[in-house]
Amino acid sequence: MSDKKNPIAAPLADAVVRNIPGVTGIENLIRLSGGASQETWSFEATGKGAPIPLILRRAPGGDRAASATAAGLETEAALINLAGEVGVPIPPVRLVLQPADDVGRGFIMDRVEGETIARKILRDEEFAKARPILARQCGEILAKLHSVDMAKLPPLRTSTARDEIEQYHQTYKTHDHPHPVFDLAFRWLRDNTPEAASKISLVHGDFRHGNLMIGADGVRAVLDWELAHIGDPMEDLAWICVNSWRFGNIDNPVGGFGQREDMFAGYEAAGGGKVDPKRVKFWEVLGTLKWGVMCTTMVMAFKAGDRSVERATIGRRSSETEVDLLRLLAPRKKG
Amino acid sequence: MQDQPTAIELVDIVAEFIRVHAMPQMTGHAAFHALVAANALDIVKRELAIAPRASREESERLTKLLGREASLDQMNRDLCARIEAGELTLETPGLADHLWAITMTKLAIDQPKYSGYVRALEEEGRR
């Protein structure tokens, strides 16, 4: 898969050689599958010592134009560094690309070994010892993440509960297909929006399986800071509890591996402050609805001409969130 | 009336062809997308079997809830508007039951193995 003719290989090697002491070249440049909005490449920097495993995160095609929703790659790199300073496990950033590097917009970070695929983390023997400690660890990590000094943050969008509700309601309306359960959920969210958060903080925005690098010893790195923003810290505690991220382990609300109480205890012990479970539930309803609406955006993309079978069928997964929403909002007793 | 095999039988045999004959000869992304395609045909098969009766029943309940008859699409749009406006709520007799019924039908067609659906069936006492 490594390709000498790859147009980014030569400028990338130059940039790495210029910026990382002792490095004389790069090897095994491979495009990894992953985020649709960003490219992820894996390679090794080589020189006198052992090869250094690295990751390049790059804007699609290296585009330097700004995006409306994503934080931006330079911002992402800055956030990773800030989170690392307060003890969040992160992949250290080696280099933020400059226009003169001619590789496009992006940054280079260490490649942390581990697993991000939920089904392996939740089932494989290799992670058996990690699973019981993950919920508490997630709480501890989030407490640290939310403690990042707001004065040091790069410019970031602020998104309150009300902003999120309106944003996703607009997307739902654009889809123009009736989902009565979505309307019930939007109505409930509007009627139950908590008072403005007593504390606002840096929010990761996508803290769940796929973005957590996990090893036999637990969480090794928090990845993909693309959706980071300023908001209610409870949003992160709730997003990882959305049933879609439990991958079938419905009775382990935290990522399919643990209990809310363990995550909350870890959060409070690490200085995150008292957790209000009602507030977390509000954000879990909103998170569930958000994923449901996102599934319908796949239908819009499909109808607009992205004719992939996978894209098309994701539209038929919005119903998963509807049953989750009803179980949250209109539960029925056994009988 | 159409000739045999039925639409369900045709969709079924195409899905079987993909899984049993085509997929083993494919690799990588193509094999993955073939599996997704076979799963999509399973959705079609279940929809052909379940939707006609479920849609009739949905229509009957909506006519009662809304007090007038219209197309299924129009009645669903009206229902959404009235839920959004707060005119129909979970306290409204029949609304919660209706929302549960349409959702359970969707899941029975789209994703019958989904954990939330399996659990809802248990809670419903059907299992």
CSV table of C-alpha atoms in Angstrom, one decimal:
chain,number,residue,atom,x,y,z
A,1,MET,CA,0.0,0.0,0.0
A,2,SER,CA,3.0,2.3,0.5
A,3,ASP,CA,3.4,4.3,-2.6
A,4,LYS,CA,6.5,6.2,-3.6
A,5,LYS,CA,4.4,7.9,-6.3
A,6,ASN,CA,2.0,9.3,-3.7
A,7,PRO,CA,2.2,13.1,-4.2
A,8,ILE,CA,2.3,13.8,-0.5
A,9,ALA,CA,5.1,11.3,0.3
A,10,ALA,CA,8.0,13.6,-0.7
A,11,PRO,CA,6.8,16.9,0.9
A,12,LEU,CA,5.7,15.0,4.0
A,13,ALA,CA,9.2,13.4,4.3
A,14,ASP,CA,10.8,16.8,3.9
A,15,ALA,CA,8.6,18.3,6.6
A,16,VAL,CA,9.3,15.4,9.0
A,17,VAL,CA,13.0,15.5,8.4
A,18,ARG,CA,13.1,19.3,9.0
A,19,ASN,CA,11.2,19.1,12.2
A,20,ILE,CA,12.0,15.9,14.1
A,21,PRO,CA,15.6,15.7,15.1
A,22,GLY,CA,17.5,12.6,14.0
A,23,VAL,CA,15.0,11.6,11.3
A,24,THR,CA,16.2,11.1,7.8
A,25,GLY,CA,13.1,9.8,6.0
A,26,ILE,CA,9.7,8.1,6.2
A,27,GLU,CA,8.4,4.6,5.4
A,28,ASN,CA,5.1,2.7,5.1
A,29,LEU,CA,2.9,5.6,4.3
A,30,ILE,CA,-0.7,4.2,4.3
A,31,ARG,CA,-4.0,5.9,4.1
A,32,LEU,CA,-6.2,4.5,6.9
A,33,SER,CA,-10.0,4.3,6.6
A,34,GLY,CA,-11.9,6.5,9.0
A,35,GLY,CA,-13.4,10.0,9.3
A,36,ALA,CA,-15.2,11.2,6.2
A,37,SER,CA,-14.3,14.8,6.9
A,38,GLN,CA,-10.6,14.3,7.5
A,39,GLU,CA,-7.8,12.0,6.1
A,40,THR,CA,-5.8,9.9,8.4
A,41,TRP,CA,-2.5,8.5,7.3
A,42,SER,CA,-0.1,6.1,9.1
A,43,PHE,CA,3.7,6.1,8.6
A,44,GLU,CA,7.0,5.7,10.3
A,45,ALA,CA,9.8,8.3,10.6
A,46,THR,CA,13.1,6.5,10.2
A,47,GLY,CA,16.7,7.5,11.1
A,48,LYS,CA,19.5,6.2,13.3
A,49,GLY,CA,17.2,5.1,16.1
A,50,ALA,CA,14.1,2.9,16.2
A,51,PRO,CA,11.4,3.9,13.7
A,52,ILE,CA,8.9,6.4,15.2
A,53,PRO,CA,5.2,5.3,14.5
A,54,LEU,CA,3.3,8.5,13.5
A,55,ILE,CA,-0.1,9.6,12.3
A,56,LEU,CA,-0.9,12.4,9.8
A,57,ARG,CA,-4.3,14.0,10.2
A,58,ARG,CA,-5.0,16.1,7.1
A,59,ALA,CA,-7.9,18.1,5.6
A,60,PRO,CA,-9.4,16.2,2.6
A,61,GLY,CA,-7.1,16.8,-0.3
A,62,GLY,CA,-5.0,19.1,2.0
A,63,ASP,CA,-7.6,21.8,1.6
A,64,ARG,CA,-6.7,25.0,3.5
A,65,ALA,CA,-10.2,26.5,3.4
A,66,ALA,CA,-11.9,26.8,6.8
A,67,SER,CA,-14.9,24.5,7.6
A,68,ALA,CA,-18.0,25.9,9.2
A,69,THR,CA,-18.7,23.1,11.8
A,70,ALA,CA,-15.4,21.4,12.5
A,71,ALA,CA,-12.9,22.9,14.9
A,72,GLY,CA,-10.1,23.0,12.3
A,73,LEU,CA,-7.0,21.0,12.4
A,74,GLU,CA,-4.7,23.6,14.0
A,75,THR,CA,-7.3,24.0,16.7
A,76,GLU,CA,-7.5,20.3,17.1
A,77,ALA,CA,-3.8,20.1,17.6
A,78,ALA,CA,-3.9,22.9,20.2
A,79,LEU,CA,-6.6,21.2,22.1
A,80,ILE,CA,-4.8,17.9,22.2
A,81,ASN,CA,-1.8,19.7,23.7
A,82,LEU,CA,-3.9,21.5,26.3
A,83,ALA,CA,-5.7,18.3,27.3
A,84,GLY,CA,-2.3,16.5,27.6
A,85,GLU,CA,-1.1,19.2,30.0
A,86,VAL,CA,-4.0,18.5,32.4
A,87,GLY,CA,-3.4,14.7,32.3
A,88,VAL,CA,-5.8,13.5,29.6
A,89,PRO,CA,-4.2,10.6,27.7
A,90,ILE,CA,-3.6,11.9,24.2
A,91,PRO,CA,-1.3,11.2,21.2
A,92,PRO,CA,1.4,13.9,21.5
A,93,VAL,CA,1.4,16.3,18.6
A,94,ARG,CA,4.8,16.4,16.9
A,95,LEU,CA,4.2,19.0,14.2
A,96,VAL,CA,1.5,21.3,12.9
A,97,LEU,CA,1.8,21.6,9.2
A,98,GLN,CA,2.6,25.1,7.7
A,99,PRO,CA,1.7,26.3,4.2
A,100,ALA,CA,5.4,26.1,3.3
A,101,ASP,CA,5.5,22.4,4.1
A,102,ASP,CA,3.3,21.9,1.0
A,103,VAL,CA,1.5,18.8,2.5
A,104,GLY,CA,-1.8,20.7,3.1
A,105,ARG,CA,-3.6,21.6,6.3
A,106,GLY,CA,-3.1,19.2,9.1
A,107,PHE,CA,-0.8,17.9,11.9
A,108,ILE,CA,1.4,14.9,12.8
A,109,MET,CA,1.0,13.1,16.1
A,110,ASP,CA,2.4,9.9,17.7
A,111,ARG,CA,0.7,6.7,16.7
A,112,VAL,CA,-0.6,5.2,20.0
A,113,GLU,CA,-0.9,1.4,19.9
A,114,GLY,CA,-4.3,-0.1,20.9
A,115,GLU,CA,-7.8,-0.9,19.7
A,116,THR,CA,-10.7,1.5,18.7
A,117,ILE,CA,-13.1,-1.1,17.4
A,118,ALA,CA,-16.0,-1.5,19.9
A,119,ARG,CA,-16.8,-5.1,19.2
A,120,LYS,CA,-13.2,-6.2,19.9
A,121,ILE,CA,-12.9,-4.1,23.0
A,122,LEU,CA,-16.2,-5.5,24.3
A,123,ARG,CA,-15.6,-9.1,23.5
A,124,ASP,CA,-11.9,-10.0,23.1
A,125,GLU,CA,-10.1,-11.7,25.9
A,126,GLU,CA,-7.2,-9.2,25.5
A,127,PHE,CA,-9.4,-6.5,27.0
A,128,ALA,CA,-11.0,-8.6,29.8
A,129,LYS,CA,-9.0,-6.9,32.5
A,130,ALA,CA,-9.6,-3.4,31.1
A,131,ARG,CA,-13.4,-3.6,30.7
A,132,PRO,CA,-14.3,-3.4,34.5
A,133,ILE,CA,-12.1,-0.2,34.9
A,134,LEU,CA,-13.1,1.6,31.8
A,135,ALA,CA,-16.2,3.4,33.1
A,136,ARG,CA,-14.4,4.9,36.1
A,137,GLN,CA,-11.4,5.8,33.9
A,138,CYS,CA,-13.7,7.6,31.4
A,139,GLY,CA,-15.1,9.6,34.3
A,140,GLU,CA,-11.6,10.5,35.5
A,141,ILE,CA,-10.5,11.5,32.0
A,142,LEU,CA,-13.6,13.6,31.4
A,143,ALA,CA,-13.1,15.4,34.7
A,144,LYS,CA,-9.6,16.4,33.6
A,145,LEU,CA,-10.7,17.3,30.1
A,146,HIS,CA,-13.3,19.6,31.5
A,147,SER,CA,-10.7,21.2,33.7
A,148,VAL,CA,-8.8,22.7,30.8
A,149,ASP,CA,-8.2,26.4,31.5
A,150,MET,CA,-10.9,28.3,29.4
A,151,ALA,CA,-8.5,31.3,29.1
A,152,LYS,CA,-6.0,29.1,27.2
A,153,LEU,CA,-8.5,27.7,24.7
A,154,PRO,CA,-8.1,28.6,21.0
A,155,PRO,CA,-11.2,30.2,19.4
A,156,LEU,CA,-14.0,27.6,19.6
A,157,ARG,CA,-17.7,27.7,18.9
A,158,THR,CA,-20.0,27.7,22.0
A,159,SER,CA,-23.0,25.3,21.8
A,160,THR,CA,-25.5,25.3,24.5
A,161,ALA,CA,-28.3,22.7,24.9
A,162,ARG,CA,-30.7,25.2,23.2
A,163,ASP,CA,-28.3,25.7,20.3
A,164,GLU,CA,-27.9,22.0,19.8
A,165,ILE,CA,-31.7,21.4,19.8
A,166,GLU,CA,-32.3,24.2,17.3
A,167,GLN,CA,-29.4,23.0,15.0
A,168,TYR,CA,-30.7,19.4,14.8
A,169,HIS,CA,-34.3,20.5,14.6
A,170,GLN,CA,-33.4,22.5,11.5
A,171,THR,CA,-31.6,19.5,10.0
A,172,TYR,CA,-34.6,17.3,10.7
A,173,LYS,CA,-36.9,19.9,9.0
A,174,THR,CA,-34.6,20.0,6.0
A,175,HIS,CA,-34.9,16.2,5.6
A,176,ASP,CA,-38.7,16.8,5.3
A,177,HIS,CA,-39.8,13.3,6.2
A,178,PRO,CA,-42.2,12.9,9.2
A,179,HIS,CA,-40.7,11.2,12.3
A,180,PRO,CA,-43.4,11.6,15.0
A,181,VAL,CA,-41.0,10.2,17.7
A,182,PHE,CA,-38.4,12.8,16.8
A,183,ASP,CA,-41.1,15.5,17.2
A,184,LEU,CA,-42.0,14.0,20.6
A,185,ALA,CA,-38.3,14.1,21.6
A,186,PHE,CA,-37.8,17.7,20.4
A,187,ARG,CA,-40.8,18.8,22.3
A,188,TRP,CA,-39.6,17.0,25.5
A,189,LEU,CA,-36.2,18.5,25.1
A,190,ARG,CA,-37.6,22.0,24.7
A,191,ASP,CA,-39.8,21.5,27.7
A,192,ASN,CA,-37.0,20.0,29.8
A,193,THR,CA,-34.0,22.1,28.9
A,194,PRO,CA,-32.0,22.5,32.1
A,195,GLU,CA,-31.1,26.0,33.4
A,196,ALA,CA,-28.0,27.4,31.8
A,197,ALA,CA,-25.1,25.2,32.9
A,198,SER,CA,-23.6,26.3,36.2
A,199,LYS,CA,-20.3,25.4,34.7
A,200,ILE,CA,-19.3,25.6,31.0
A,201,SER,CA,-16.1,24.0,29.8
A,202,LEU,CA,-14.3,22.5,26.9
A,203,VAL,CA,-16.4,19.6,25.6
A,204,HIS,CA,-14.9,16.9,23.5
A,205,GLY,CA,-18.1,16.4,21.6
A,206,ASP,CA,-17.5,12.9,20.3
A,207,PHE,CA,-16.3,10.9,23.4
A,208,ARG,CA,-17.3,7.3,22.5
A,209,HIS,CA,-16.0,4.1,20.9
A,210,GLY,CA,-14.0,4.7,17.8
A,211,ASN,CA,-12.4,7.8,19.3
A,212,LEU,CA,-10.9,6.0,22.4
A,213,MET,CA,-7.7,4.1,21.8
A,214,ILE,CA,-7.9,1.3,24.3
A,215,GLY,CA,-5.3,-1.3,25.4
A,216,ALA,CA,-5.2,-4.2,27.9
A,217,ASP,CA,-4.5,-1.5,30.6
A,218,GLY,CA,-7.4,0.8,29.7
A,219,VAL,CA,-7.8,4.1,27.8
A,220,ARG,CA,-4.5,5.0,26.2
A,221,ALA,CA,-5.6,8.0,24.1
A,222,VAL,CA,-8.6,10.2,23.4
A,223,LEU,CA,-8.7,10.8,19.7
A,224,ASP,CA,-10.6,12.9,17.1
A,225,TRP,CA,-11.1,16.3,18.6
A,226,GLU,CA,-12.9,17.6,15.5
A,227,LEU,CA,-16.2,18.2,17.2
A,228,ALA,CA,-14.8,19.9,20.3
A,229,HIS,CA,-16.6,23.0,21.5
A,230,ILE,CA,-17.5,25.0,24.6
A,231,GLY,CA,-20.6,23.8,26.3
A,232,ASP,CA,-22.2,21.8,29.2
A,233,PRO,CA,-19.7,19.2,30.4
A,234,MET,CA,-22.6,16.8,31.1
A,235,GLU,CA,-22.9,16.4,27.3
A,236,ASP,CA,-19.7,14.3,27.2
A,237,LEU,CA,-20.9,12.1,30.1
A,238,ALA,CA,-24.2,11.4,28.3
A,239,TRP,CA,-22.9,10.9,24.7
A,240,ILE,CA,-21.0,7.8,25.6
A,241,CYS,CA,-24.2,6.3,27.3
A,242,VAL,CA,-26.3,6.6,24.1
A,243,ASN,CA,-27.5,3.1,23.4
A,244,SER,CA,-26.1,3.2,19.9
A,245,TRP,CA,-22.6,3.2,21.4
A,246,ARG,CA,-23.3,0.2,23.7
A,247,PHE,CA,-23.0,-2.2,20.8
A,248,GLY,CA,-25.6,-4.6,22.1
A,249,ASN,CA,-24.5,-4.5,25.8
A,250,ILE,CA,-27.6,-2.6,26.7
A,251,ASP,CA,-27.2,-3.2,30.5
A,252,ASN,CA,-23.8,-1.6,30.5
A,253,PRO,CA,-24.8,2.0,29.7
A,254,VAL,CA,-21.3,3.4,29.6
A,255,GLY,CA,-20.0,2.4,26.2
A,256,GLY,CA,-21.3,-1.2,26.7
A,257,PHE,CA,-18.6,-1.8,29.3
A,258,GLY,CA,-19.7,-0.2,32.6
A,259,GLN,CA,-22.2,1.5,34.8
A,260,ARG,CA,-23.1,5.2,35.0
A,261,GLU,CA,-22.4,5.2,38.8
A,262,ASP,CA,-18.8,4.1,38.2
A,263,MET,CA,-18.2,6.8,35.6
A,264,PHE,CA,-19.8,9.5,37.8
A,265,ALA,CA,-17.7,8.3,40.8
A,266,GLY,CA,-14.6,8.6,38.8
A,267,TYR,CA,-15.6,12.0,37.5
A,268,GLU,CA,-16.3,13.4,41.0
A,269,ALA,CA,-13.2,11.8,42.5
A,270,ALA,CA,-11.0,13.4,39.8
A,271,GLY,CA,-12.4,16.9,40.6
A,272,GLY,CA,-15.1,17.1,38.0
A,273,GLY,CA,-17.7,18.3,40.5
A,274,LYS,CA,-21.1,16.8,41.5
A,275,VAL,CA,-22.9,15.0,38.6
A,276,ASP,CA,-26.6,15.6,38.2
A,277,PRO,CA,-28.0,12.4,36.7
A,278,LYS,CA,-31.2,14.2,35.6
A,279,ARG,CA,-29.0,16.6,33.6
A,280,VAL,CA,-27.1,13.7,32.1
A,281,LYS,CA,-30.3,12.0,31.1
A,282,PHE,CA,-31.4,15.2,29.3
A,283,TRP,CA,-28.2,15.1,27.3
A,284,GLU,CA,-28.6,11.3,26.7
A,285,VAL,CA,-32.1,12.0,25.1
A,286,LEU,CA,-30.5,14.8,23.0
A,287,GLY,CA,-27.6,12.6,22.0
A,288,THR,CA,-29.9,9.8,21.0
A,289,LEU,CA,-32.0,12.2,18.9
A,290,LYS,CA,-28.8,13.7,17.4
A,291,TRP,CA,-27.7,10.3,16.1
A,292,GLY,CA,-31.2,9.6,14.8
A,293,VAL,CA,-31.2,12.9,12.9
A,294,MET,CA,-27.6,12.1,11.6
A,295,CYS,CA,-28.9,8.8,10.2
A,296,THR,CA,-31.5,10.8,8.2
A,297,THR,CA,-28.8,13.1,6.8
A,298,MET,CA,-27.3,9.9,5.2
A,299,VAL,CA,-30.6,9.5,3.4
A,300,MET,CA,-30.3,13.1,2.1
A,301,ALA,CA,-26.7,12.4,1.0
A,302,PHE,CA,-27.9,9.2,-0.8
A,303,LYS,CA,-30.7,11.0,-2.5
A,304,ALA,CA,-28.4,13.8,-3.5
A,305,GLY,CA,-26.4,11.2,-5.5
A,306,ASP,CA,-24.0,9.5,-3.1
A,307,ARG,CA,-25.1,6.0,-4.3
A,308,SER,CA,-23.4,3.8,-1.8
A,309,VAL,CA,-25.3,0.8,-0.4
A,310,GLU,CA,-23.9,1.5,3.0
A,311,ARG,CA,-25.0,5.1,2.9
A,312,ALA,CA,-28.5,4.1,1.8
A,313,THR,CA,-29.0,1.5,4.6
A,314,ILE,CA,-27.8,3.8,7.4
A,315,GLY,CA,-31.1,5.7,6.8
A,316,ARG,CA,-32.9,2.6,8.0
A,317,ARG,CA,-31.1,2.8,11.4
A,318,SER,CA,-32.8,6.0,12.6
A,319,SER,CA,-35.6,3.7,13.9
A,320,GLU,CA,-33.0,2.3,16.4
A,321,THR,CA,-32.9,5.7,18.0
A,322,GLU,CA,-36.7,6.0,18.0
A,323,VAL,CA,-37.1,2.9,20.1
A,324,ASP,CA,-34.3,4.2,22.4
A,325,LEU,CA,-36.1,7.5,22.7
A,326,LEU,CA,-39.4,5.9,23.5
A,327,ARG,CA,-37.8,3.7,26.2
A,328,LEU,CA,-36.3,6.9,27.7
A,329,LEU,CA,-39.5,9.1,27.4
A,330,ALA,CA,-42.5,6.7,27.4
A,331,PRO,CA,-41.3,3.5,29.1
A,332,ARG,CA,-43.7,0.6,29.4
A,333,LYS,CA,-43.7,-1.8,32.3
A,334,LYS,CA,-43.3,-5.5,31.7
A,335,GLY,CA,-46.7,-7.0,31.2
B,1,MET,CA,-52.5,-10.6,-9.1
B,2,GLN,CA,-48.9,-11.3,-10.2
B,3,ASP,CA,-47.3,-14.5,-11.1
B,4,GLN,CA,-45.0,-16.7,-9.0
B,5,PRO,CA,-42.4,-16.6,-7.5
B,6,THR,CA,-43.7,-13.8,-5.2
B,7,ALA,CA,-41.7,-10.6,-4.7
B,8,ILE,CA,-40.7,-11.9,-1.3
B,9,GLU,CA,-39.4,-15.1,-2.8
B,10,LEU,CA,-37.4,-13.3,-5.5
B,11,VAL,CA,-35.8,-10.9,-3.0
B,12,ASP,CA,-35.0,-13.8,-0.8
B,13,ILE,CA,-33.3,-15.8,-3.5
B,14,VAL,CA,-31.2,-12.8,-4.6
B,15,ALA,CA,-30.0,-12.2,-1.0
B,16,GLU,CA,-29.2,-15.9,-0.7
B,17,PHE,CA,-27.2,-15.7,-4.0
B,18,ILE,CA,-25.2,-12.8,-2.7
B,19,ARG,CA,-24.4,-14.5,0.6
B,20,VAL,CA,-23.8,-18.1,-0.6
B,21,HIS,CA,-22.3,-17.6,-4.1
B,22,ALA,CA,-21.1,-14.1,-4.8
B,23,MET,CA,-19.6,-13.1,-1.4
B,24,PRO,CA,-17.1,-16.0,-1.1
B,25,GLN,CA,-15.6,-14.9,-4.4
B,26,MET,CA,-15.1,-11.3,-3.2
B,27,THR,CA,-12.6,-9.6,-0.9
B,28,GLY,CA,-12.1,-6.4,1.1
B,29,HIS,CA,-14.5,-3.5,0.6
B,30,ALA,CA,-16.5,-5.3,-2.2
B,31,ALA,CA,-17.2,-8.3,0.2
B,32,PHE,CA,-18.3,-5.9,2.9
B,33,HIS,CA,-20.6,-4.0,0.6
B,34,ALA,CA,-22.1,-7.2,-0.7
B,35,LEU,CA,-23.0,-8.1,2.9
B,36,VAL,CA,-24.6,-4.7,3.4
B,37,ALA,CA,-26.5,-5.2,0.1
B,38,ALA,CA,-27.8,-8.6,1.2
B,39,ASN,CA,-28.9,-7.1,4.5
B,40,ALA,CA,-30.7,-4.3,2.6
B,41,LEU,CA,-32.6,-7.0,0.6
B,42,ASP,CA,-33.6,-8.6,4.0
B,43,ILE,CA,-35.1,-5.2,4.9
B,44,VAL,CA,-37.1,-5.2,1.7
B,45,LYS,CA,-38.3,-8.8,2.3
B,46,ARG,CA,-39.5,-7.9,5.8
B,47,GLU,CA,-41.2,-4.7,4.6
B,48,LEU,CA,-43.1,-6.6,1.9
B,49,ALA,CA,-44.3,-9.1,4.6
B,50,ILE,CA,-45.1,-6.6,7.4
B,51,ALA,CA,-45.8,-3.2,6.0
B,52,PRO,CA,-49.2,-3.6,4.2
B,53,ARG,CA,-51.1,-4.6,7.3
B,54,ALA,CA,-49.1,-2.4,9.6
B,55,SER,CA,-49.8,0.6,7.4
B,56,ARG,CA,-53.5,-0.1,7.3
B,57,GLU,CA,-53.6,-0.2,11.1
B,58,GLU,CA,-51.4,2.9,11.3
B,59,SER,CA,-53.9,4.7,9.1
B,60,GLU,CA,-56.9,3.7,11.2
B,61,ARG,CA,-55.2,4.8,14.4
B,62,LEU,CA,-54.2,8.2,12.9
B,63,THR,CA,-57.7,8.8,11.6
B,64,LYS,CA,-58.9,8.4,15.2
B,65,LEU,CA,-56.1,10.5,16.8
B,66,LEU,CA,-56.5,13.3,14.3
B,67,GLY,CA,-60.2,13.2,13.8
B,68,ARG,CA,-60.0,13.1,10.0
B,69,GLU,CA,-58.8,10.8,7.2
B,70,ALA,CA,-56.0,11.7,4.7
B,71,SER,CA,-53.1,10.0,3.0
B,72,LEU,CA,-50.7,8.2,5.4
B,73,ASP,CA,-48.0,10.8,4.6
B,74,GLN,CA,-50.3,13.7,5.2
B,75,MET,CA,-51.6,12.3,8.5
B,76,ASN,CA,-48.1,11.7,9.7
B,77,ARG,CA,-47.2,15.3,8.9
B,78,ASP,CA,-50.3,16.5,10.8
B,79,LEU,CA,-49.4,14.3,13.7
B,80,CYS,CA,-45.8,15.7,13.8
B,81,ALA,CA,-47.1,19.3,13.7
B,82,ARG,CA,-49.6,18.7,16.5
B,83,ILE,CA,-46.9,17.0,18.7
B,84,GLU,CA,-44.5,19.8,18.0
B,85,ALA,CA,-47.2,22.4,18.9
B,86,GLY,CA,-47.9,20.5,22.2
B,87,GLU,CA,-51.5,19.8,21.2
B,88,LEU,CA,-50.9,16.0,21.4
B,89,THR,CA,-48.9,14.8,24.3
B,90,LEU,CA,-48.0,11.5,26.0
B,91,GLU,CA,-51.1,12.2,28.2
B,92,THR,CA,-53.4,12.1,25.0
B,93,PRO,CA,-55.2,8.8,25.0
B,94,GLY,CA,-53.8,6.6,22.3
B,95,LEU,CA,-50.7,8.6,21.4
B,96,ALA,CA,-48.1,6.7,23.4
B,97,ASP,CA,-49.6,3.4,22.1
B,98,HIS,CA,-49.5,4.7,18.5
B,99,LEU,CA,-45.9,5.8,18.8
B,100,TRP,CA,-44.9,2.5,20.2
B,101,ALA,CA,-46.8,0.6,17.5
B,102,ILE,CA,-45.2,2.5,14.6
B,103,THR,CA,-41.7,2.2,16.1
B,104,MET,CA,-42.0,-1.5,16.8
B,105,THR,CA,-43.1,-2.0,13.2
B,106,LYS,CA,-40.2,0.0,11.9
B,107,LEU,CA,-37.7,-2.1,14.0
B,108,ALA,CA,-39.3,-5.4,13.0
B,109,ILE,CA,-38.6,-4.4,9.4
B,110,ASP,CA,-35.3,-2.4,9.7
B,111,GLN,CA,-33.3,-3.9,12.5
B,112,PRO,CA,-35.0,-6.8,14.4
B,113,LYS,CA,-31.8,-7.7,16.2
B,114,TYR,CA,-31.2,-4.2,17.7
B,115,SER,CA,-30.7,-4.4,21.4
B,116,GLY,CA,-33.2,-1.6,22.2
B,117,TYR,CA,-35.9,-3.4,20.1
B,118,VAL,CA,-35.2,-6.9,21.6
B,119,ARG,CA,-35.4,-5.3,25.1
B,120,ALA,CA,-38.7,-3.5,24.2
B,121,LEU,CA,-40.2,-6.8,23.1
B,122,GLU,CA,-39.3,-8.4,26.4
B,123,GLU,CA,-40.8,-5.4,28.3
B,124,GLU,CA,-43.9,-5.8,26.2
B,125,GLY,CA,-44.2,-9.3,27.5
B,126,ARG,CA,-44.1,-10.9,24.0
B,127,ARG,CA,-41.2,-13.0,24.9
